[in-house]
Amino acid sequence: MPYRYFWVALFFIGCCALAEGLPDLGEAAQSSFSAAEERRLGEQIMQEIRADRAFYEDAEATDYIRALGNRLASRGADGRQDFEFFLMQDRSINAFALPGGFIGIHTGLVLAAQSESELASVVAHEIAHVTQRHIARIVAQQKQSTVMSLAALAVAILAARANPEIASAATAFGQAGAVQNLLNFTRDHEREADRVGLQILESAGYDARSMAVFFERMQRATRIYEIGSAPSYLRTHPLTYERIADIQNRLERLKYRQVPDSADFQFVRAKLRAELDSPAQAREFFEESLAERRYLSESASRYGLVSSLVRLKEYDRARKEFSALRRVAPKHAMVETLGCRIGSAAGQTENALACYRDALKAYPDYRALTYEYAELLLQVSRPDAALNAISQKLHSSGDDPKLYLLQGRAYALQGKRFAQHRSTGEAYAKLGNVRAAIEQMQIALRSGDADFYQLSAVEARLKELRRMDELQRRDQRR
Ligand SMILES: [Zn+2]
């Protein structure tokens, strides 16, 4: 469904406001919805989103988005709010904030941004919705007025997001009006998010003017939309001249500064285009931009060309173009990783493994390298070496579900059933899927190939998980 994530999402395209200040919901509303409850609500929604086909998991692109988001969030939050930034594969230009500090960014937004500061301006706006407690206030209000349980709220928010036209959640819960307005920010919220977002953008060192530039470009796009079939959010939340003028007034007080785009921004955009367009289209796009010298970054265009050639299985040409990329590109982990990926895809296993080992020496903390190296080792049935690489990494990133999943697969290849299910269970626990985690731990206990100490460790972990499960069930009853 093309507009699946439009509904809650688009609030950065809100409108100007006339009234001053925000509705004060008072102590009662605040206390009826604690930060911990809000986070658990966000976690519940995230479980559904992580299972969605549009949830875009690419270690390189996600790490970039997280770094950009955290740089901004560190300027906007007081440290008490956790943030998690993630990508959704969606062509529309959008970003959205969920309860609990979860912020989704559409791949279409990354591709439409003509500079890193433009991308940052939209993310800063979403962060401001979180730091100004807009979402928490709306959810608290919903919860008070409708006496919905957190579980029902989670389902309603998701249903509203998934199906904006029908708002099926309204039917399901018989609370049409309440659900329809769920997480629908007011004009005051939008104006405040623009104002606070601008401060965040400026203090994080981005070019604050990009916010107005980007909004103006979207406004032009909106006008085109209005002739045809506009997505509902563009119809109901037009970017007004007042809103843009408001931003421009604030900008007049700021000093001009030129902020160059990072190489990461350029490479990630090229990668997204190379991976998400059809490979032939992507190859054509990068070939043309290189031939006409029409690009923001030559290195990134060459990177994109090599990436699309790998997808097209044109390995000889990919290698040739990679040499050209090497000549112009700065030293960068994404470039090194792409070089190893060519060998891996072309079936030159030994070369590729050596390439990954070398690259890991230069970039030991680079997630994509560890994943791809371990994945290749598993493909050629070398679980010992894979486990070695994974456990080294687990020391520094013990919260990474993907590492536990890879570990589980390596143990499975070794025929170690206890260890396999324990690792898989841990992966589910880190993903917030407590019930699946409990199930895996129970299978581990029955596996029959564990010693007394291993069994007691899993018993203890099961106790913790059951407590978490109990908490979730309580939320659902309330
Ligand atoms: Zn907004």
Tab-separated table of C-alpha atoms and ligand atoms in Angstrom:
chain	number	residue	atom	x	y	z
A	1	MET	CA	0.000	0.000	0.000
A	2	PRO	CA	1.691	3.196	-1.186
A	3	TYR	CA	0.510	5.502	1.574
A	4	ARG	CA	0.963	3.013	4.342
A	5	TYR	CA	3.099	5.227	6.533
A	6	PHE	CA	1.728	8.559	5.500
A	7	TRP	CA	-0.865	9.063	8.086
A	8	VAL	CA	0.807	9.687	11.369
A	9	ALA	CA	3.859	10.645	9.532
A	10	LEU	CA	3.666	13.842	7.835
A	11	PHE	CA	3.350	16.136	10.639
A	12	PHE	CA	6.339	18.090	9.608
A	13	ILE	CA	4.117	19.418	6.866
A	14	GLY	CA	1.798	21.075	9.326
A	15	CYS	CA	0.528	24.533	9.162
A	16	CYS	CA	0.994	27.892	10.747
A	17	ALA	CA	-0.789	28.745	13.926
A	18	LEU	CA	-2.602	31.755	15.288
A	19	ALA	CA	-2.918	30.868	18.938
A	20	GLU	CA	-0.048	31.164	21.363
A	21	GLY	CA	1.185	28.375	23.586
A	22	LEU	CA	0.293	24.721	23.887
A	23	PRO	CA	-2.609	23.112	25.661
A	24	ASP	CA	-1.605	22.355	29.220
A	25	LEU	CA	-2.927	18.962	30.164
A	26	GLY	CA	-1.791	19.387	33.735
A	27	GLU	CA	-0.434	16.989	36.325
A	28	ALA	CA	-3.131	14.368	35.923
A	29	ALA	CA	-2.369	13.751	32.260
A	30	GLN	CA	1.377	13.713	32.873
A	31	SER	CA	1.196	11.222	35.675
A	32	SER	CA	-1.267	8.955	33.892
A	33	PHE	CA	1.320	8.266	31.206
A	34	SER	CA	4.840	7.762	32.491
A	35	ALA	CA	8.007	7.851	30.383
A	36	ALA	CA	8.421	4.099	30.960
A	37	GLU	CA	4.866	3.444	29.755
A	38	GLU	CA	5.453	5.625	26.712
A	39	ARG	CA	8.599	3.705	25.882
A	40	ARG	CA	6.784	0.368	26.222
A	41	LEU	CA	4.022	1.644	23.919
A	42	GLY	CA	6.668	2.673	21.391
A	43	GLU	CA	8.327	-0.751	21.723
A	44	GLN	CA	5.027	-2.479	20.979
A	45	ILE	CA	4.517	-0.419	17.835
A	46	MET	CA	8.137	-1.006	16.852
A	47	GLN	CA	7.648	-4.771	17.024
A	48	GLU	CA	5.021	-4.483	14.310
A	49	ILE	CA	7.102	-2.047	12.287
A	50	ARG	CA	10.200	-4.257	12.473
A	51	ALA	CA	8.110	-7.084	11.015
A	52	ASP	CA	6.881	-4.852	8.186
A	53	ARG	CA	8.341	-5.401	4.729
A	54	ALA	CA	9.041	-1.684	4.449
A	55	PHE	CA	11.301	-1.709	7.530
A	56	TYR	CA	14.686	-1.144	5.937
A	57	GLU	CA	17.566	-2.857	7.619
A	58	ASP	CA	20.874	-1.980	6.101
A	59	ALA	CA	23.705	-1.674	8.601
A	60	GLU	CA	25.462	1.105	6.673
A	61	ALA	CA	22.427	3.265	5.949
A	62	THR	CA	20.967	2.716	9.426
A	63	ASP	CA	24.234	3.539	11.178
A	64	TYR	CA	24.416	6.744	9.199
A	65	ILE	CA	20.848	7.737	10.097
A	66	ARG	CA	21.499	6.923	13.752
A	67	ALA	CA	24.666	9.022	13.825
A	68	LEU	CA	22.885	11.969	12.218
A	69	GLY	CA	19.877	11.592	14.533
A	70	ASN	CA	21.971	11.228	17.673
A	71	ARG	CA	24.082	14.261	16.787
A	72	LEU	CA	20.880	16.295	16.582
A	73	ALA	CA	19.212	14.668	19.592
A	74	SER	CA	22.215	15.393	21.799
A	75	ARG	CA	21.487	19.093	21.206
A	76	GLY	CA	17.772	18.872	21.834
A	77	ALA	CA	17.255	16.417	24.655
A	78	ASP	CA	18.173	16.673	28.298
A	79	GLY	CA	19.652	13.180	28.273
A	80	ARG	CA	16.633	11.527	29.874
A	81	GLN	CA	14.988	10.720	26.557
A	82	ASP	CA	16.222	7.750	24.549
A	83	PHE	CA	16.007	7.956	20.773
A	84	GLU	CA	16.031	5.291	18.131
A	85	PHE	CA	16.275	6.219	14.475
A	86	PHE	CA	15.349	3.798	11.708
A	87	LEU	CA	14.664	3.742	7.966
A	88	MET	CA	11.472	2.812	6.121
A	89	GLN	CA	11.644	1.832	2.465
A	90	ASP	CA	9.156	4.292	1.066
A	91	ARG	CA	9.452	6.673	-1.872
A	92	SER	CA	7.451	9.423	-0.242
A	93	ILE	CA	9.320	12.339	1.291
A	94	ASN	CA	8.564	11.860	4.937
A	95	ALA	CA	9.623	11.208	8.506
A	96	PHE	CA	7.588	10.476	11.622
A	97	ALA	CA	7.914	10.269	15.380
A	98	LEU	CA	6.311	7.573	17.518
A	99	PRO	CA	5.790	7.420	21.288
A	100	GLY	CA	8.982	6.655	23.196
A	101	GLY	CA	11.462	8.510	20.982
A	102	PHE	CA	11.318	6.197	17.942
A	103	ILE	CA	11.819	8.201	14.762
A	104	GLY	CA	11.287	6.730	11.305
A	105	ILE	CA	12.819	8.252	8.191
A	106	HIS	CA	11.620	7.363	4.704
A	107	THR	CA	14.274	6.460	2.151
A	108	GLY	CA	12.437	8.906	-0.154
A	109	LEU	CA	13.349	11.732	2.194
A	110	VAL	CA	17.054	10.832	2.137
A	111	LEU	CA	16.997	10.731	-1.665
A	112	ALA	CA	15.027	13.974	-2.030
A	113	ALA	CA	17.304	15.955	0.280
A	114	GLN	CA	19.765	17.935	-1.820
A	115	SER	CA	22.071	18.484	1.140
A	116	GLU	CA	22.746	16.825	4.470
A	117	SER	CA	21.418	19.891	6.288
A	118	GLU	CA	18.074	19.511	4.471
A	119	LEU	CA	17.757	15.942	5.694
A	120	ALA	CA	18.819	17.045	9.180
A	121	SER	CA	16.187	19.804	9.226
A	122	VAL	CA	13.319	17.312	8.946
A	123	VAL	CA	14.858	14.948	11.510
A	124	ALA	CA	15.384	17.901	13.887
A	125	HIS	CA	11.701	18.804	13.512
A	126	GLU	CA	10.673	15.238	14.488
A	127	ILE	CA	13.088	15.245	17.448
A	128	ALA	CA	11.453	18.478	18.609
A	129	HIS	CA	8.033	16.754	18.648
A	130	VAL	CA	9.553	14.260	21.085
A	131	THR	CA	11.493	16.665	23.304
A	132	GLN	CA	8.475	19.017	23.550
A	133	ARG	CA	6.418	16.020	24.687
A	134	HIS	CA	3.824	16.535	21.927
A	135	ILE	CA	3.357	12.820	21.387
A	136	ALA	CA	3.277	11.993	25.081
A	137	ARG	CA	0.676	14.694	25.661
A	138	ILE	CA	-1.553	13.529	22.824
A	139	VAL	CA	-1.337	9.905	23.888
A	140	ALA	CA	-1.984	10.822	27.517
A	141	GLN	CA	-5.019	12.786	26.384
A	142	GLN	CA	-6.267	9.906	24.258
A	143	LYS	CA	-5.770	7.517	27.103
A	144	GLN	CA	-7.727	9.749	29.481
A	145	SER	CA	-10.589	10.490	27.150
A	146	THR	CA	-11.076	6.993	25.811
A	147	VAL	CA	-9.755	4.771	28.610
A	148	MET	CA	-7.840	2.762	26.049
A	149	SER	CA	-5.253	0.272	27.180
A	150	LEU	CA	-1.705	0.749	25.914
A	151	ALA	CA	-2.060	-2.353	23.768
A	152	ALA	CA	-5.239	-1.012	22.189
A	153	LEU	CA	-3.519	2.320	21.602
A	154	ALA	CA	-0.584	0.598	19.921
A	155	VAL	CA	-2.907	-1.303	17.607
A	156	ALA	CA	-4.941	1.822	16.904
A	157	ILE	CA	-1.900	3.936	16.040
A	158	LEU	CA	-0.593	1.246	13.736
A	159	ALA	CA	-3.946	0.639	12.085
A	160	ALA	CA	-4.402	4.355	11.544
A	161	ARG	CA	-0.934	4.545	10.024
A	162	ALA	CA	-1.461	1.498	7.857
A	163	ASN	CA	-4.815	2.540	6.529
A	164	PRO	CA	-5.426	6.269	6.638
A	165	GLU	CA	-8.417	6.207	4.299
A	166	ILE	CA	-10.544	3.794	6.252
A	167	ALA	CA	-9.121	4.250	9.757
A	168	SER	CA	-10.063	0.675	10.460
A	169	ALA	CA	-8.936	1.052	14.021
A	170	ALA	CA	-11.952	3.268	14.553
A	171	THR	CA	-14.240	0.449	13.562
A	172	ALA	CA	-12.320	-2.072	15.600
A	173	PHE	CA	-12.512	-0.051	18.767
A	174	GLY	CA	-15.723	1.852	18.210
A	175	GLN	CA	-14.030	5.135	18.974
A	176	ALA	CA	-14.073	6.751	15.588
A	177	GLY	CA	-13.244	10.330	16.452
A	178	ALA	CA	-10.638	9.506	19.044
A	179	VAL	CA	-8.717	7.164	16.798
A	180	GLN	CA	-8.971	9.381	13.770
A	181	ASN	CA	-7.213	12.139	15.646
A	182	LEU	CA	-4.638	9.877	17.206
A	183	LEU	CA	-1.220	11.494	17.063
A	184	ASN	CA	-2.554	14.239	14.873
A	185	PHE	CA	-0.449	17.206	15.836
A	186	THR	CA	-1.965	20.635	16.125
A	187	ARG	CA	-0.747	23.733	14.339
A	188	ASP	CA	0.768	24.911	17.605
A	189	HIS	CA	2.719	21.678	17.818
A	190	GLU	CA	3.944	22.127	14.272
A	191	ARG	CA	5.042	25.686	14.817
A	192	GLU	CA	6.818	24.780	18.028
A	193	ALA	CA	8.527	21.812	16.339
A	194	ASP	CA	9.737	24.176	13.583
A	195	ARG	CA	11.071	26.665	16.122
A	196	VAL	CA	12.766	24.116	18.414
A	197	GLY	CA	13.913	22.047	15.436
A	198	LEU	CA	15.649	25.099	14.016
A	199	GLN	CA	17.540	25.630	17.290
A	200	ILE	CA	18.580	21.977	17.338
A	201	LEU	CA	19.720	22.163	13.719
A	202	GLU	CA	21.758	25.302	14.329
A	203	SER	CA	23.413	24.112	17.522
A	204	ALA	CA	24.310	20.738	15.984
A	205	GLY	CA	26.302	22.650	13.357
A	206	TYR	CA	24.074	22.216	10.293
A	207	ASP	CA	23.006	24.964	7.923
A	208	ALA	CA	19.724	26.191	9.425
A	209	ARG	CA	18.725	27.842	6.142
A	210	SER	CA	18.215	24.395	4.693
A	211	MET	CA	14.958	24.062	6.599
A	212	ALA	CA	13.347	26.897	4.644
A	213	VAL	CA	14.959	25.773	1.389
A	214	PHE	CA	13.676	22.232	1.779
A	215	PHE	CA	10.191	23.272	2.850
A	216	GLU	CA	9.948	25.582	-0.151
A	217	ARG	CA	10.904	22.754	-2.463
A	218	MET	CA	8.255	20.549	-0.848
A	219	GLN	CA	5.721	23.294	-1.210
A	220	ARG	CA	6.376	23.388	-4.939
A	221	ALA	CA	5.952	19.613	-4.992
A	222	THR	CA	2.701	20.036	-3.074
A	223	ARG	CA	1.332	22.316	-5.767
A	224	ILE	CA	2.048	19.673	-8.369
A	225	TYR	CA	0.324	17.101	-6.193
A	226	GLU	CA	-2.774	19.227	-5.816
A	227	ILE	CA	-3.506	18.985	-9.530
A	228	GLY	CA	-3.504	15.211	-9.406
A	229	SER	CA	-4.191	12.860	-6.548
A	230	ALA	CA	-2.462	14.237	-3.512
A	231	PRO	CA	-1.601	12.008	-0.590
A	232	SER	CA	-4.106	12.832	2.127
A	233	TYR	CA	-1.556	14.483	4.369
A	234	LEU	CA	-0.566	16.976	1.714
A	235	ARG	CA	-4.208	17.885	1.273
A	236	THR	CA	-4.902	18.311	4.960
A	237	HIS	CA	-1.580	19.723	6.122
A	238	PRO	CA	-0.470	22.172	3.479
A	239	LEU	CA	2.859	23.849	3.895
A	240	THR	CA	1.747	27.424	4.093
A	241	TYR	CA	3.539	30.607	3.210
A	242	GLU	CA	3.107	31.639	6.852
A	243	ARG	CA	4.957	28.610	8.095
A	244	ILE	CA	7.846	29.161	5.717
A	245	ALA	CA	7.839	32.909	6.418
A	246	ASP	CA	7.950	32.139	10.120
A	247	ILE	CA	11.077	30.056	9.623
A	248	GLN	CA	12.640	32.702	7.373
A	249	ASN	CA	12.061	35.388	10.014
A	250	ARG	CA	13.962	33.337	12.536
A	251	LEU	CA	16.732	32.687	10.026
A	252	GLU	CA	17.388	36.398	9.561
A	253	ARG	CA	18.948	36.485	12.996
A	254	LEU	CA	21.420	33.721	12.175
A	255	LYS	CA	24.865	34.103	10.687
A	256	TYR	CA	25.348	32.514	7.287
A	257	ARG	CA	27.482	29.437	7.291
A	258	GLN	CA	28.401	26.974	4.603
A	259	VAL	CA	28.237	23.386	5.858
A	260	PRO	CA	29.765	20.801	3.526
A	261	ASP	CA	27.998	17.439	3.248
A	262	SER	CA	29.723	14.463	4.854
A	263	ALA	CA	31.035	11.662	2.642
A	264	ASP	CA	28.683	9.337	4.566
A	265	PHE	CA	25.648	11.315	3.395
A	266	GLN	CA	26.777	11.132	-0.230
A	267	PHE	CA	27.640	7.431	-0.143
A	268	VAL	CA	24.447	6.435	1.685
A	269	ARG	CA	22.295	8.285	-0.855
A	270	ALA	CA	24.127	6.543	-3.697
A	271	LYS	CA	23.724	3.196	-1.973
A	272	LEU	CA	19.986	3.680	-1.412
A	273	ARG	CA	19.450	4.567	-5.061
A	274	ALA	CA	21.572	1.641	-6.246
A	275	GLU	CA	19.747	-0.792	-3.958
A	276	LEU	CA	16.170	0.466	-4.234
A	277	ASP	CA	15.812	1.390	-7.908
A	278	SER	CA	15.835	-1.426	-10.421
A	279	PRO	CA	19.535	-2.251	-10.955
A	280	ALA	CA	19.416	-1.398	-14.664
A	281	GLN	CA	17.775	1.955	-13.950
A	282	ALA	CA	20.313	2.691	-11.231
A	283	ARG	CA	23.222	1.828	-13.531
A	284	GLU	CA	21.826	4.136	-16.190
A	285	PHE	CA	21.312	6.931	-13.668
A	286	PHE	CA	24.907	6.798	-12.412
A	287	GLU	CA	26.388	6.326	-15.895
A	288	GLU	CA	24.565	9.418	-17.114
A	289	SER	CA	25.439	11.541	-14.127
A	290	LEU	CA	29.124	10.618	-14.550
A	291	ALA	CA	29.102	11.203	-18.316
A	292	GLU	CA	27.494	14.615	-17.907
A	293	ARG	CA	29.431	15.412	-14.720
A	294	ARG	CA	26.076	16.149	-13.109
A	295	TYR	CA	26.457	15.042	-9.495
A	296	LEU	CA	26.869	16.298	-5.949
A	297	SER	CA	29.872	14.033	-5.482
A	298	GLU	CA	31.823	12.109	-8.113
A	299	SER	CA	32.915	9.498	-5.550
A	300	ALA	CA	29.313	8.822	-4.585
A	301	SER	CA	28.211	8.456	-8.216
A	302	ARG	CA	31.053	6.007	-8.842
A	303	TYR	CA	30.094	4.152	-5.668
A	304	GLY	CA	26.492	3.935	-6.895
A	305	LEU	CA	27.595	2.672	-10.303
A	306	VAL	CA	29.708	-0.130	-8.770
A	307	SER	CA	26.855	-1.059	-6.421
A	308	SER	CA	24.365	-1.391	-9.265
A	309	LEU	CA	26.864	-3.412	-11.337
A	310	VAL	CA	27.201	-5.882	-8.437
A	311	ARG	CA	23.418	-6.253	-8.376
A	312	LEU	CA	23.486	-6.866	-12.144
A	313	LYS	CA	26.205	-9.513	-11.597
A	314	GLU	CA	28.555	-7.640	-13.974
A	315	TYR	CA	31.547	-8.388	-11.789
A	316	ASP	CA	34.365	-7.693	-14.264
A	317	ARG	CA	33.061	-4.255	-14.994
A	318	ALA	CA	32.316	-3.703	-11.281
A	319	ARG	CA	35.979	-4.379	-10.495
A	320	LYS	CA	37.127	-1.993	-13.206
A	321	GLU	CA	34.792	0.764	-12.024
A	322	PHE	CA	35.850	0.089	-8.447
A	323	SER	CA	39.449	0.958	-9.368
A	324	ALA	CA	38.162	4.241	-10.782
A	325	LEU	CA	36.241	4.829	-7.545
A	326	ARG	CA	39.373	4.154	-5.482
A	327	ARG	CA	41.265	6.824	-7.426
A	328	VAL	CA	38.804	9.598	-6.561
A	329	ALA	CA	37.245	8.521	-3.253
A	330	PRO	CA	38.406	9.471	0.230
A	331	LYS	CA	39.458	6.590	2.483
A	332	HIS	CA	36.117	5.340	3.738
A	333	ALA	CA	34.698	2.210	5.361
A	334	MET	CA	31.807	2.072	2.862
A	335	VAL	CA	34.248	2.001	-0.044
A	336	GLU	CA	36.358	-0.755	1.541
A	337	THR	CA	33.245	-2.792	2.299
A	338	LEU	CA	31.976	-2.422	-1.266
A	339	GLY	CA	35.330	-3.673	-2.562
A	340	CYS	CA	35.046	-6.861	-0.472
A	341	ARG	CA	31.388	-7.255	-1.470
A	342	ILE	CA	32.329	-7.551	-5.161
A	343	GLY	CA	34.561	-10.554	-4.442
A	344	SER	CA	31.987	-12.117	-2.160
A	345	ALA	CA	29.163	-11.767	-4.700
A	346	ALA	CA	31.394	-13.039	-7.516
A	347	GLY	CA	32.119	-16.222	-5.558
A	348	GLN	CA	35.815	-15.492	-4.967
A	349	THR	CA	35.471	-16.606	-1.383
A	350	GLU	CA	39.096	-16.703	-0.234
A	351	ASN	CA	39.856	-13.287	-1.723
A	352	ALA	CA	36.722	-11.835	-0.187
A	353	LEU	CA	37.436	-13.311	3.274
A	354	ALA	CA	40.956	-11.876	3.215
A	355	CYS	CA	39.535	-8.558	2.054
A	356	TYR	CA	37.056	-8.455	4.972
A	357	ARG	CA	39.794	-9.367	7.477
A	358	ASP	CA	42.009	-6.518	6.215
A	359	ALA	CA	39.135	-4.065	6.224
A	360	LEU	CA	38.172	-5.090	9.772
A	361	LYS	CA	41.706	-4.253	10.900
A	362	ALA	CA	41.234	-0.735	9.547
A	363	TYR	CA	37.592	-0.400	10.714
A	364	PRO	CA	37.104	-2.780	13.666
A	365	ASP	CA	33.876	-1.078	14.797
A	366	TYR	CA	32.177	-1.087	11.419
A	367	ARG	CA	29.056	-3.252	11.767
A	368	ALA	CA	28.516	-4.009	8.078
A	369	LEU	CA	31.992	-5.567	7.808
A	370	THR	CA	31.437	-7.940	10.726
A	371	TYR	CA	28.011	-8.962	9.415
A	372	GLU	CA	29.165	-9.590	5.858
A	373	TYR	CA	32.325	-11.396	6.976
A	374	ALA	CA	30.400	-13.684	9.360
A	375	GLU	CA	27.648	-14.223	6.770
A	376	LEU	CA	30.174	-15.352	4.167
A	377	LEU	CA	31.853	-17.701	6.676
A	378	LEU	CA	28.466	-19.244	7.472
A	379	GLN	CA	27.662	-19.642	3.769
A	380	VAL	CA	30.824	-21.692	3.290
A	381	SER	CA	30.201	-23.653	6.526
A	382	ARG	CA	32.997	-22.302	8.698
A	383	PRO	CA	31.129	-21.762	11.974
A	384	ASP	CA	34.283	-21.699	14.158
A	385	ALA	CA	35.748	-18.707	12.375
A	386	ALA	CA	32.332	-17.025	12.267
A	387	LEU	CA	31.866	-17.487	16.029
A	388	ASN	CA	35.294	-16.030	16.627
A	389	ALA	CA	34.452	-12.876	14.683
A	390	ILE	CA	31.014	-12.563	16.284
A	391	SER	CA	32.118	-13.014	19.898
A	392	GLN	CA	34.843	-10.403	19.502
A	393	LYS	CA	32.183	-7.976	18.364
A	394	LEU	CA	29.708	-8.988	21.090
A	395	HIS	CA	32.132	-7.700	23.742
A	396	SER	CA	31.641	-4.158	22.487
A	397	SER	CA	28.053	-4.358	21.193
A	398	GLY	CA	26.215	-6.764	23.489
A	399	ASP	CA	22.843	-5.249	22.559
A	400	ASP	CA	22.978	-6.039	18.868
A	401	PRO	CA	20.261	-8.599	17.952
A	402	LYS	CA	21.794	-9.290	14.551
A	403	LEU	CA	25.004	-10.569	16.161
A	404	TYR	CA	23.006	-13.012	18.305
A	405	LEU	CA	21.108	-14.237	15.249
A	406	LEU	CA	24.381	-14.899	13.413
A	407	GLN	CA	25.765	-16.596	16.530
A	408	GLY	CA	22.682	-18.831	16.704
A	409	ARG	CA	23.171	-19.881	13.078
A	410	ALA	CA	26.846	-20.655	13.709
A	411	TYR	CA	25.974	-22.863	16.703
A	412	ALA	CA	23.337	-24.606	14.601
A	413	LEU	CA	26.032	-25.466	12.036
A	414	GLN	CA	28.113	-26.911	14.868
A	415	GLY	CA	25.117	-28.960	16.031
A	416	LYS	CA	25.041	-27.237	19.442
A	417	ARG	CA	21.304	-27.026	20.077
A	418	PHE	CA	21.379	-25.446	23.546
A	419	ALA	CA	23.695	-22.645	22.419
A	420	GLN	CA	21.746	-22.179	19.194
A	421	HIS	CA	18.413	-21.568	20.942
A	422	ARG	CA	19.952	-19.503	23.722
A	423	SER	CA	21.516	-17.113	21.194
A	424	THR	CA	18.362	-16.973	19.083
A	425	GLY	CA	16.320	-16.275	22.229
A	426	GLU	CA	18.697	-13.463	23.148
A	427	ALA	CA	18.257	-11.987	19.660
A	428	TYR	CA	14.457	-11.927	20.147
A	429	ALA	CA	14.869	-10.393	23.599
A	430	LYS	CA	17.016	-7.593	22.151
A	431	LEU	CA	14.367	-7.042	19.471
A	432	GLY	CA	11.747	-6.615	22.198
A	433	ASN	CA	9.875	-9.806	21.281
A	434	VAL	CA	9.775	-11.221	24.814
A	435	ARG	CA	7.430	-14.116	24.137
A	436	ALA	CA	9.496	-15.495	21.279
A	437	ALA	CA	12.568	-15.113	23.512
A	438	ILE	CA	10.936	-17.143	26.296
A	439	GLU	CA	9.985	-19.860	23.813
A	440	GLN	CA	13.576	-20.162	22.550
A	441	MET	CA	14.987	-20.293	26.097
A	442	GLN	CA	12.532	-23.093	26.948
A	443	ILE	CA	13.656	-25.072	23.905
A	444	ALA	CA	17.268	-24.477	25.014
A	445	LEU	CA	16.492	-25.943	28.467
A	446	ARG	CA	15.094	-29.096	26.868
A	447	SER	CA	17.924	-29.472	24.344
A	448	GLY	CA	19.849	-32.014	26.447
A	449	ASP	CA	23.334	-30.788	25.491
A	450	ALA	CA	23.967	-28.222	28.250
A	451	ASP	CA	25.809	-28.509	31.562
A	452	PHE	CA	24.510	-27.475	34.983
A	453	TYR	CA	25.994	-23.958	34.846
A	454	GLN	CA	24.622	-23.211	31.403
A	455	LEU	CA	21.194	-24.413	32.473
A	456	SER	CA	21.161	-22.223	35.597
A	457	ALA	CA	22.208	-19.196	33.562
A	458	VAL	CA	19.279	-19.721	31.189
A	459	GLU	CA	16.905	-20.347	34.132
A	460	ALA	CA	17.914	-16.958	35.545
A	461	ARG	CA	17.450	-15.261	32.183
A	462	LEU	CA	14.016	-16.879	31.824
A	463	LYS	CA	12.986	-15.394	35.166
A	464	GLU	CA	13.898	-11.892	33.945
A	465	LEU	CA	12.079	-12.404	30.658
A	466	ARG	CA	8.937	-13.650	32.433
A	467	ARG	CA	8.953	-10.507	34.583
A	468	MET	CA	9.141	-8.384	31.415
A	469	ASP	CA	6.331	-10.411	29.867
A	470	GLU	CA	4.187	-9.909	32.984
A	471	LEU	CA	4.725	-6.140	32.711
A	472	GLN	CA	3.635	-6.166	29.069
A	473	ARG	CA	0.533	-8.189	29.871
A	474	ARG	CA	-0.331	-5.733	32.641
A	475	ASP	CA	-0.133	-2.860	30.122
A	476	GLN	CA	-2.545	-4.727	27.912
A	477	ARG	CA	-5.062	-5.279	30.688
A	478	ARG	CA	-5.005	-1.669	31.835
B	1	ZN	ZN	5.605	18.053	12.778
